Short mmCIF file of N, CA and C and ligand atoms in Angstrom, two decimals:
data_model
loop_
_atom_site.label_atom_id
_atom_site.label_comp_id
_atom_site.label_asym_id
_atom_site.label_seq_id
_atom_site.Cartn_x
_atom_site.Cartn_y
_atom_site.Cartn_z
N UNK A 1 88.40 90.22 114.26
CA UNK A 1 89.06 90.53 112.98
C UNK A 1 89.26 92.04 112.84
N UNK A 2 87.99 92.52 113.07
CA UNK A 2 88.34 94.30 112.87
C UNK A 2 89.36 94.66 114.21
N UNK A 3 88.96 94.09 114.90
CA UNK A 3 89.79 94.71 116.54
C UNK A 3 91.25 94.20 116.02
N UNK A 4 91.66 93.21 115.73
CA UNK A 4 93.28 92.85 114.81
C UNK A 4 93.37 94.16 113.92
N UNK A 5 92.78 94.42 112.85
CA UNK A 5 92.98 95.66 111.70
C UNK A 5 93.13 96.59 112.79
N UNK A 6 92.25 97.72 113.48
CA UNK A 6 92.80 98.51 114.36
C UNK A 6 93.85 98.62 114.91
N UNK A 7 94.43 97.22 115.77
CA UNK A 7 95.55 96.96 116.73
C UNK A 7 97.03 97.50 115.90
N UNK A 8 96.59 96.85 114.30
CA UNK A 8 97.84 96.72 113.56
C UNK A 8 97.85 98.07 113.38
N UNK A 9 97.02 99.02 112.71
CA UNK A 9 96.65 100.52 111.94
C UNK A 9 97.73 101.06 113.26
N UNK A 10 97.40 100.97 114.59
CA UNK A 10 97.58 101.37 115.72
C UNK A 10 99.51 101.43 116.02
N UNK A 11 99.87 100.28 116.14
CA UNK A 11 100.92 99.87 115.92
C UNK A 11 101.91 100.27 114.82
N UNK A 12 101.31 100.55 113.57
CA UNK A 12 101.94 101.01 112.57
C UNK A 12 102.14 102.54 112.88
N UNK A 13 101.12 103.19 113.50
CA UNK A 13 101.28 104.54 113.46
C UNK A 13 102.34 104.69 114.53
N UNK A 14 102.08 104.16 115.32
CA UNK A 14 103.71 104.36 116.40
C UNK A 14 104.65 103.80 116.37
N UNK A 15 104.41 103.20 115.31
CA UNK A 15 106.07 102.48 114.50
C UNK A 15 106.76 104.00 113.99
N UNK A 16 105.88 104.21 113.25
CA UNK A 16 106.13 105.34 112.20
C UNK A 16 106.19 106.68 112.90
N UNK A 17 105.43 106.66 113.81
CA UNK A 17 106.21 108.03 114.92
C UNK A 17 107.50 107.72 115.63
N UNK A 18 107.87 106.95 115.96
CA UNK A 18 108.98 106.48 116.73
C UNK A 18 110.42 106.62 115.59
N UNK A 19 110.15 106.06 114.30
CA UNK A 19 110.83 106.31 113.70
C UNK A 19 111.20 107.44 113.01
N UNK A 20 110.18 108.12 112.69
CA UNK A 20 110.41 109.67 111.99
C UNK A 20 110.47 110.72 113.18
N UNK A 21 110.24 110.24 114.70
CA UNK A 21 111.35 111.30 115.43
C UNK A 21 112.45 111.61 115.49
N UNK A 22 113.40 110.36 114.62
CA UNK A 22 114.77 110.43 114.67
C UNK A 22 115.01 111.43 113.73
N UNK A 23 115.94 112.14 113.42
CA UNK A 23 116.40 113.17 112.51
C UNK A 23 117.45 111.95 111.69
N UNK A 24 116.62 111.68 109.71
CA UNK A 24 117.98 110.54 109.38
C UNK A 24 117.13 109.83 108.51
N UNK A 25 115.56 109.74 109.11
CA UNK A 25 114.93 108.86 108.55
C UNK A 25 114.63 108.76 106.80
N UNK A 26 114.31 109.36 106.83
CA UNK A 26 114.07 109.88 105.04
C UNK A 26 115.16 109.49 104.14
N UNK A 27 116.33 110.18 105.19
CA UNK A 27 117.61 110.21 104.40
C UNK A 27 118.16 108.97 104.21
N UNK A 28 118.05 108.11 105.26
CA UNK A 28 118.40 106.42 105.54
C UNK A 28 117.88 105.97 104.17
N UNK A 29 116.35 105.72 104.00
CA UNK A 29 115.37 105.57 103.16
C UNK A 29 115.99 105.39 101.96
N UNK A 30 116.29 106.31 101.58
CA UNK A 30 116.46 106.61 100.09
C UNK A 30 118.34 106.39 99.54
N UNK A 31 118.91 106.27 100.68
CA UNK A 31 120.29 105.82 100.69
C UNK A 31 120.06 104.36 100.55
N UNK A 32 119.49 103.34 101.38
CA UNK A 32 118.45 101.92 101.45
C UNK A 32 118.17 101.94 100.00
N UNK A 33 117.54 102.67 99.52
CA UNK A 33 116.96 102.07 98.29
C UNK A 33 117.81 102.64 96.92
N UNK A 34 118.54 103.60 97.02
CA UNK A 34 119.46 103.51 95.60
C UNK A 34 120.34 102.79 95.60
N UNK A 35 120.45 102.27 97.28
CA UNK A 35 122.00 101.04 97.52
C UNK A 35 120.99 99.73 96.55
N UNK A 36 120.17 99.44 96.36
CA UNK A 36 119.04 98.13 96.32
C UNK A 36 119.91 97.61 94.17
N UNK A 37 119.42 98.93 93.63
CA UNK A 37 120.64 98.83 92.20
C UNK A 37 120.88 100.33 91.62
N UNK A 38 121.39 99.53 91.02
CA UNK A 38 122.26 101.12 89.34
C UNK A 38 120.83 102.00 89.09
N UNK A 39 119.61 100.73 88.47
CA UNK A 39 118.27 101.11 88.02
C UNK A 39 117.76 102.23 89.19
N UNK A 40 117.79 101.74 90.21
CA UNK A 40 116.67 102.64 91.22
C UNK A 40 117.73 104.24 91.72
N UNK A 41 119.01 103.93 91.79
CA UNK A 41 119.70 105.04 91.73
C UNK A 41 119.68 106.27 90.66
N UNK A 42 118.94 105.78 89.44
CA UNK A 42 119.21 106.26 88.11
C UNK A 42 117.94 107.30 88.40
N UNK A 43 116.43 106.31 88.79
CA UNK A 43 115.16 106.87 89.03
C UNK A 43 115.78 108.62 89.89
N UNK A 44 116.36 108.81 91.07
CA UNK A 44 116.48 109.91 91.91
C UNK A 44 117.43 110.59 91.33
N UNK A 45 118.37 110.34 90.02
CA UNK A 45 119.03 111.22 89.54
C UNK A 45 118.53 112.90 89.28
N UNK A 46 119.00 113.63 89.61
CA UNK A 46 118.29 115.37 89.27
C UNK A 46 116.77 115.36 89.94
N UNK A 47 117.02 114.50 91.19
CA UNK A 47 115.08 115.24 91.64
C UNK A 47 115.84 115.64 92.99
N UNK A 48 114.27 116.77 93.23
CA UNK A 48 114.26 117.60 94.45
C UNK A 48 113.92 116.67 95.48
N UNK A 49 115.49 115.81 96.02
CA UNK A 49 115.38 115.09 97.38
C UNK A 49 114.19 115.32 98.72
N UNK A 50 114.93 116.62 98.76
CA UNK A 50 114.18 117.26 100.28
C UNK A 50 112.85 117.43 99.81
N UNK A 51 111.93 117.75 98.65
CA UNK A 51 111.01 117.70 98.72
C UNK A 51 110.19 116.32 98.27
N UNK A 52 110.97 115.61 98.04
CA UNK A 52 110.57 113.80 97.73
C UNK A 52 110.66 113.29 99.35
N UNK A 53 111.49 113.61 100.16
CA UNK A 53 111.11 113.16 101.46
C UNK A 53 109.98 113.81 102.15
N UNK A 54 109.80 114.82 102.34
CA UNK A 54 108.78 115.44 102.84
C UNK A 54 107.57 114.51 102.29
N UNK A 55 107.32 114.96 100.90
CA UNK A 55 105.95 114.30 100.16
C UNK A 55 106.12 112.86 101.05
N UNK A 56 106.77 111.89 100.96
CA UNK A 56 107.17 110.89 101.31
C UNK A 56 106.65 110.45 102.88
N UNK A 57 106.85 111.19 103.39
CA UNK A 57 106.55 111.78 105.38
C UNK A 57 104.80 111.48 104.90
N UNK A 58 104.02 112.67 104.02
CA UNK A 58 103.33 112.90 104.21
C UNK A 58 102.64 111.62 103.57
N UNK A 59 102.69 111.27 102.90
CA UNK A 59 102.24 110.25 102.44
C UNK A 59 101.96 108.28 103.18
N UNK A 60 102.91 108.44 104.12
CA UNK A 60 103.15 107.29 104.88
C UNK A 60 102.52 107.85 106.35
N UNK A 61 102.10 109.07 106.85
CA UNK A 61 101.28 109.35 107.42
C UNK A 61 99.92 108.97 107.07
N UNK A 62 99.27 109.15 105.90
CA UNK A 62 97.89 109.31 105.16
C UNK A 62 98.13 107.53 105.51
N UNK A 63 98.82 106.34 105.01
CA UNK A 63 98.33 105.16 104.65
C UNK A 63 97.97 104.83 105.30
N UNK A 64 98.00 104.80 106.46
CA UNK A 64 97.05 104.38 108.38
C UNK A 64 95.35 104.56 107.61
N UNK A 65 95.76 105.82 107.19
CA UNK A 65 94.20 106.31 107.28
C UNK A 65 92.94 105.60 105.85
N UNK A 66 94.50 105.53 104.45
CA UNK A 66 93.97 104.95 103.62
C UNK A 66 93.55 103.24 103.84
N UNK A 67 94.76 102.98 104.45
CA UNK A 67 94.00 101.26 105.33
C UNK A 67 92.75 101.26 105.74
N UNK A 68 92.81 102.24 106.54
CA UNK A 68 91.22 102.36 107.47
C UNK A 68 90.13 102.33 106.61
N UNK A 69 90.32 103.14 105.50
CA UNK A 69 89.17 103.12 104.57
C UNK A 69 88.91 104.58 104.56
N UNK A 70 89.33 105.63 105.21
CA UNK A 70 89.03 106.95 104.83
C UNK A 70 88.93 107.77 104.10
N UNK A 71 87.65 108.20 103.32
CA UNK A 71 87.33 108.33 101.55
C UNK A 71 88.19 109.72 101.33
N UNK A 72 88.45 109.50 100.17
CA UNK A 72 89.39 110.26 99.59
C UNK A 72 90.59 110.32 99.66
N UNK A 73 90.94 109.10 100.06
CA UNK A 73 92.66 109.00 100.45
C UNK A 73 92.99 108.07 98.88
N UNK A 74 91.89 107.08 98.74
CA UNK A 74 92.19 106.10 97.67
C UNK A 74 92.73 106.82 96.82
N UNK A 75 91.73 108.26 96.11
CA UNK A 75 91.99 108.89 95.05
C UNK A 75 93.68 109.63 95.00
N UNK A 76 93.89 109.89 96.11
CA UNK A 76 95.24 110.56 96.43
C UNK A 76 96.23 108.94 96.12
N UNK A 77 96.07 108.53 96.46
CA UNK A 77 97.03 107.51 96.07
C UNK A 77 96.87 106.58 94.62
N UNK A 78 95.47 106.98 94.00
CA UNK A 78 95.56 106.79 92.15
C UNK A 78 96.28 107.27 91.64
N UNK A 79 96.32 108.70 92.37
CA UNK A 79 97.23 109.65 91.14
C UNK A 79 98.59 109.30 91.69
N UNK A 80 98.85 108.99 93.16
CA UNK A 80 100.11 108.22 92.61
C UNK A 80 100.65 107.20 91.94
N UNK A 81 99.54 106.72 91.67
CA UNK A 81 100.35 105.21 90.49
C UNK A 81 100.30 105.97 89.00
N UNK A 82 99.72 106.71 89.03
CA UNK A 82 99.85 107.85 87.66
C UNK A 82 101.26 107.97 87.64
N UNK A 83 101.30 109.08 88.88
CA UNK A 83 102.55 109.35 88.56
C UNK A 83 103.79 108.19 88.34
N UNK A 84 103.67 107.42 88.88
CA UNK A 84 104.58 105.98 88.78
C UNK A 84 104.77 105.78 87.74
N UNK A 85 103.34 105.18 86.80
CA UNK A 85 103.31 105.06 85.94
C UNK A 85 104.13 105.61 84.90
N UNK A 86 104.18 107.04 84.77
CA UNK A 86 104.80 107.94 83.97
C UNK A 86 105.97 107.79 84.17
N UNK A 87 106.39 107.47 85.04
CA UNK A 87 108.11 107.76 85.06
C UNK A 87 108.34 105.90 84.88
N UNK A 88 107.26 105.35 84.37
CA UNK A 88 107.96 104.22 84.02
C UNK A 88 108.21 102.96 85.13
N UNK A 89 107.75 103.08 86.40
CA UNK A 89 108.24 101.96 87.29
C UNK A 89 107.42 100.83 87.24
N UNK A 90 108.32 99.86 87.38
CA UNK A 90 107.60 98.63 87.33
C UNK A 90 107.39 97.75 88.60
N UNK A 91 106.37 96.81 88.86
CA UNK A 91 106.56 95.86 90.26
C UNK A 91 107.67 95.66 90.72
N UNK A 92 108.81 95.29 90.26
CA UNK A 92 109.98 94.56 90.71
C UNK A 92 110.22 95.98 91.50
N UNK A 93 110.19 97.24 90.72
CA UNK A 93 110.76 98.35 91.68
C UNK A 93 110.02 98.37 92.99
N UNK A 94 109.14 97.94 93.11
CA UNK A 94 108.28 98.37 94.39
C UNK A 94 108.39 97.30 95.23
N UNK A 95 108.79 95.84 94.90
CA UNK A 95 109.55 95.19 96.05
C UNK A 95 110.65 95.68 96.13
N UNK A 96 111.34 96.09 95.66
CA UNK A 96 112.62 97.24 96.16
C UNK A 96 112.46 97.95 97.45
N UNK A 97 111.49 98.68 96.91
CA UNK A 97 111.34 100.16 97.74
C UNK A 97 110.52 99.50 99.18
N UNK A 98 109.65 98.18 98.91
CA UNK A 98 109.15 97.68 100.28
C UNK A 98 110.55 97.35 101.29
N UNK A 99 111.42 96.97 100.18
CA UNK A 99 112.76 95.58 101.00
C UNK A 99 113.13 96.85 101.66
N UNK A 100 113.62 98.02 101.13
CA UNK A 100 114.49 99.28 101.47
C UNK A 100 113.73 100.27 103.05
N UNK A 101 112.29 100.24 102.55
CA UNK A 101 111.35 100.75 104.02
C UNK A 101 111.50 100.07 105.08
N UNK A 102 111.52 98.81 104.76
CA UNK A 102 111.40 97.87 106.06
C UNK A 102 112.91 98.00 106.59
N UNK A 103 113.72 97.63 106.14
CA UNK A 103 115.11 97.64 106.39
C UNK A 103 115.17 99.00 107.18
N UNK A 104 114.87 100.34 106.91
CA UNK A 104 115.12 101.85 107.68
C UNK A 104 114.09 101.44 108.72
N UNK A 105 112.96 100.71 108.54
CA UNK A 105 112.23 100.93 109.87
C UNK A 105 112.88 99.91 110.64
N UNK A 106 113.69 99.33 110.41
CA UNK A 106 114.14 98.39 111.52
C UNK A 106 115.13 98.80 112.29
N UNK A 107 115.86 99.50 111.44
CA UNK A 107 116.97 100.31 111.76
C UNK A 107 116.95 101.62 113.02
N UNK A 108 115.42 102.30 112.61
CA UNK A 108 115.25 103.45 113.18
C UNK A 108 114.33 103.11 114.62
N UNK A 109 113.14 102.33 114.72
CA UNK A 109 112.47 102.05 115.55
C UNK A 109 113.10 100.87 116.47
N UNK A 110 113.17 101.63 117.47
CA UNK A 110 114.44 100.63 118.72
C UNK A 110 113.41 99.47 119.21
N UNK A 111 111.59 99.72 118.96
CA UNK A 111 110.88 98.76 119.14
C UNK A 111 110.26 97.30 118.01
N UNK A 112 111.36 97.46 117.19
CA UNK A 112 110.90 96.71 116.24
C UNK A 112 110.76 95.36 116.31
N UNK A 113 109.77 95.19 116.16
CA UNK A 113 109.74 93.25 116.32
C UNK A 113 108.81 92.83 115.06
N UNK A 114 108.35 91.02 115.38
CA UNK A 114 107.43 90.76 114.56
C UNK A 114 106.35 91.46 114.33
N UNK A 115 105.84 91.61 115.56
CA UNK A 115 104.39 92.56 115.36
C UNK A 115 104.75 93.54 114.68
N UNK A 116 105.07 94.63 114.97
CA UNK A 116 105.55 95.84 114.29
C UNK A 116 105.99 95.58 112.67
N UNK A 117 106.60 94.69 112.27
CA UNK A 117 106.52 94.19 110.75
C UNK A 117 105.25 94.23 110.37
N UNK A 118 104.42 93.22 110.77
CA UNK A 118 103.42 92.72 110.31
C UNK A 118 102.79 93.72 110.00
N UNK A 119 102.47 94.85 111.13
CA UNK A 119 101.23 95.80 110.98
C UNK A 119 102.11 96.83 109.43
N UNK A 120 103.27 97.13 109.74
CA UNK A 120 103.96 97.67 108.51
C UNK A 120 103.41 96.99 106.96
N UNK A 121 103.81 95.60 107.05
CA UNK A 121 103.32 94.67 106.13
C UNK A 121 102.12 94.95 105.29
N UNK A 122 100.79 94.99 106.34
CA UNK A 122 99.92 95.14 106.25
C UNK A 122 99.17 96.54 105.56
N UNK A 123 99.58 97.66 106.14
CA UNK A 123 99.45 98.68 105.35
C UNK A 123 100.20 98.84 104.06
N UNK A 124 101.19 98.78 104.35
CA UNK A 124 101.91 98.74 102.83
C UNK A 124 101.77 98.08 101.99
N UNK A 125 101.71 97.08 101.92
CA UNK A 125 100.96 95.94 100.90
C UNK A 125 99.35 96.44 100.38
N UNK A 126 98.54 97.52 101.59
CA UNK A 126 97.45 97.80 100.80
C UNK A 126 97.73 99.14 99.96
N UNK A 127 98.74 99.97 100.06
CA UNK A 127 99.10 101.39 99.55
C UNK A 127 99.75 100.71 97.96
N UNK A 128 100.78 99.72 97.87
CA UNK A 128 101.19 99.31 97.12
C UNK A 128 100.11 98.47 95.98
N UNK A 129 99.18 97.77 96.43
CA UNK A 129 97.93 96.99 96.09
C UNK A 129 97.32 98.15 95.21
N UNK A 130 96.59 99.40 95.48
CA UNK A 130 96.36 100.01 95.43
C UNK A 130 96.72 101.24 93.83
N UNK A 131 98.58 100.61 93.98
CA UNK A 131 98.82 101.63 93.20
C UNK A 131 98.79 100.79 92.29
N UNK A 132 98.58 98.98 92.31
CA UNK A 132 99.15 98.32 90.76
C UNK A 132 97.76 98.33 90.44
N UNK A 133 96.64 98.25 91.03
CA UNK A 133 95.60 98.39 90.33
C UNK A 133 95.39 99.47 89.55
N UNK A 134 95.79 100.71 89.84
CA UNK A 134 95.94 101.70 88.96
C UNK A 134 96.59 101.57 88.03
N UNK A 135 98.38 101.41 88.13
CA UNK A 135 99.43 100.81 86.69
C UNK A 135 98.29 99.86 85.96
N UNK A 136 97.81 99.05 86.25
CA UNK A 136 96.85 98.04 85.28
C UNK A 136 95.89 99.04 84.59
N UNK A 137 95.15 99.57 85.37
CA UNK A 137 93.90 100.32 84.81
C UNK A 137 94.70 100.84 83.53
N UNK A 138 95.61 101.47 83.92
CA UNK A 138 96.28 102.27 82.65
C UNK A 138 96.98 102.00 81.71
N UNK A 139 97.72 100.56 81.99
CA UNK A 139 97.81 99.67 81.18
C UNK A 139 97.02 99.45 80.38
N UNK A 140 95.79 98.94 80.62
CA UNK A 140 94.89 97.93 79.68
C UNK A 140 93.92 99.13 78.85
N UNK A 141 93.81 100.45 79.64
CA UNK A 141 93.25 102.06 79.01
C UNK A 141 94.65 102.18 77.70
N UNK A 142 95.61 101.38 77.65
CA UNK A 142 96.57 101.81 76.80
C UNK A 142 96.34 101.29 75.46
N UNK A 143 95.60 99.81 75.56
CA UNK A 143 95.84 98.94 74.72
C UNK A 143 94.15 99.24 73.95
C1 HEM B 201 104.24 102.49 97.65
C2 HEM B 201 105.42 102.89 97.17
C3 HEM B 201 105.74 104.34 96.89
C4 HEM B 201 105.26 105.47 97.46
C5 HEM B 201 104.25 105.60 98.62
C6 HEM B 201 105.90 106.58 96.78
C7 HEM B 201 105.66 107.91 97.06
C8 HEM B 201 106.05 108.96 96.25
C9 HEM B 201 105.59 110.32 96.38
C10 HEM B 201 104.64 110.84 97.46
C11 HEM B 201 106.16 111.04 95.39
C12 HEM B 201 105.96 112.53 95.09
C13 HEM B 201 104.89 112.64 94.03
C14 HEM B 201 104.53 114.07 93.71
O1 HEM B 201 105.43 114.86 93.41
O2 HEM B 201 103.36 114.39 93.80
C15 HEM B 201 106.99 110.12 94.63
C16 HEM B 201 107.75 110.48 93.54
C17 HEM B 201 108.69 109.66 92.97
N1 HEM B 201 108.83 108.31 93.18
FE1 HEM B 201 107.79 107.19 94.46
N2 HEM B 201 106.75 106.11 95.82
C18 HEM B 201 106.69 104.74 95.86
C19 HEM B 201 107.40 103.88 95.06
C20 HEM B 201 108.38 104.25 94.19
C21 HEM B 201 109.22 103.34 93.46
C22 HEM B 201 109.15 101.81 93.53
C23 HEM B 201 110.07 104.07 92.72
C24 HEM B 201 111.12 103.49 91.83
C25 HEM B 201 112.29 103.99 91.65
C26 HEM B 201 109.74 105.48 92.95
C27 HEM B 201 110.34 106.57 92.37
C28 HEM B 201 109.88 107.85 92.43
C29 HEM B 201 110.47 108.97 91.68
C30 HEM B 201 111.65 108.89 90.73
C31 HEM B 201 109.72 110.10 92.02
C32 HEM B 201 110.02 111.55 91.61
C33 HEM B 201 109.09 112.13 90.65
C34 HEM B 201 109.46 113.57 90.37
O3 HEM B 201 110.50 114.08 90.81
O4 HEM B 201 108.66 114.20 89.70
N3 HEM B 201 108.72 105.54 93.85
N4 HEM B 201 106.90 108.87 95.16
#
């Protein structure tokens, strides 16, 4: 079971190198996901692109590590559901933004198969997991 979690962590990270060697990736990304509706196009209206991809880079680097369990990554990714929070996004947006990642990584990584989903799957679903437990926390801190 742990030797599967590794294999995938493993796999994901050279998904994700393979793909962010291409010069495009980021940019694909976020073209992918304002194509998705009107709503999610509206979200990137007047923000600093180039520095939303970067953060973005850096952040999908860290989730390997936040999968793994490496302390202090959780907290880095609370305050991103903060920030989420604040600007208002809801679940439905974040199957968006999963449909829109997967779609560029398929696009960009010439090795993409089932496996390579899955391990994608797998981390992302815990980064995303992660942030609705936070939207809740702050939810129910609302009421
Ligand atoms: C797991 C999914 C997501 C990850 C990992 C992620 C990652 C990030 C990161 C790293 C930032 C920069 C935060 C900062 O400045 O410190 C950010 C900002 C932002 N995200 Fe996300 N995001 C996700 C989902 C979404 C979704 C679903 C939306 C919906 C439209 C969204 C919209 C935005 C917007 C509008 C900003 C800009 C905030 C600003 O300019 O101040 N994100 N995101």
């Amino acid at each position: 079971m742990l030797r599967l979690q590794l294999d995938n962590l493993e796999i994901f990270r050279q998904s994700l190198q393979r793909a962010t060697a291409k010069p495009g990736f980021y940019d694909s990304f976020y073209d992918n996901f304002t194509a998705e509706s009107e709503e999610i196009a509206a979200f990137f209206r007047n923000r600093d692109m180039p520095q939303l991809k970067a953060k973005l880079n850096n952040t999908l680097k860290m989730a390997a590590e936040f999968a793994e369990g490496k302390p202090g990554i959780g907290l880095y990714i609370e305050m991103l559901g903060r920030t989420h929070r604040r600007l208002n996004i809801q679940r439905r947006h974040f199957t968006m933004w999963e449909h829109a990642l997967l779609e560029t990584v398929r696009e960009y990584d010439e090795e993409y198969d089932k496996q390579v989903l899955a391990a994608w799957l797998l981390v992302i679903d815990m980064v995303i997991g992660r942030i609705f437990a936070t939207l809740d926390e702050v939810e129910k801190a609302a009421y």
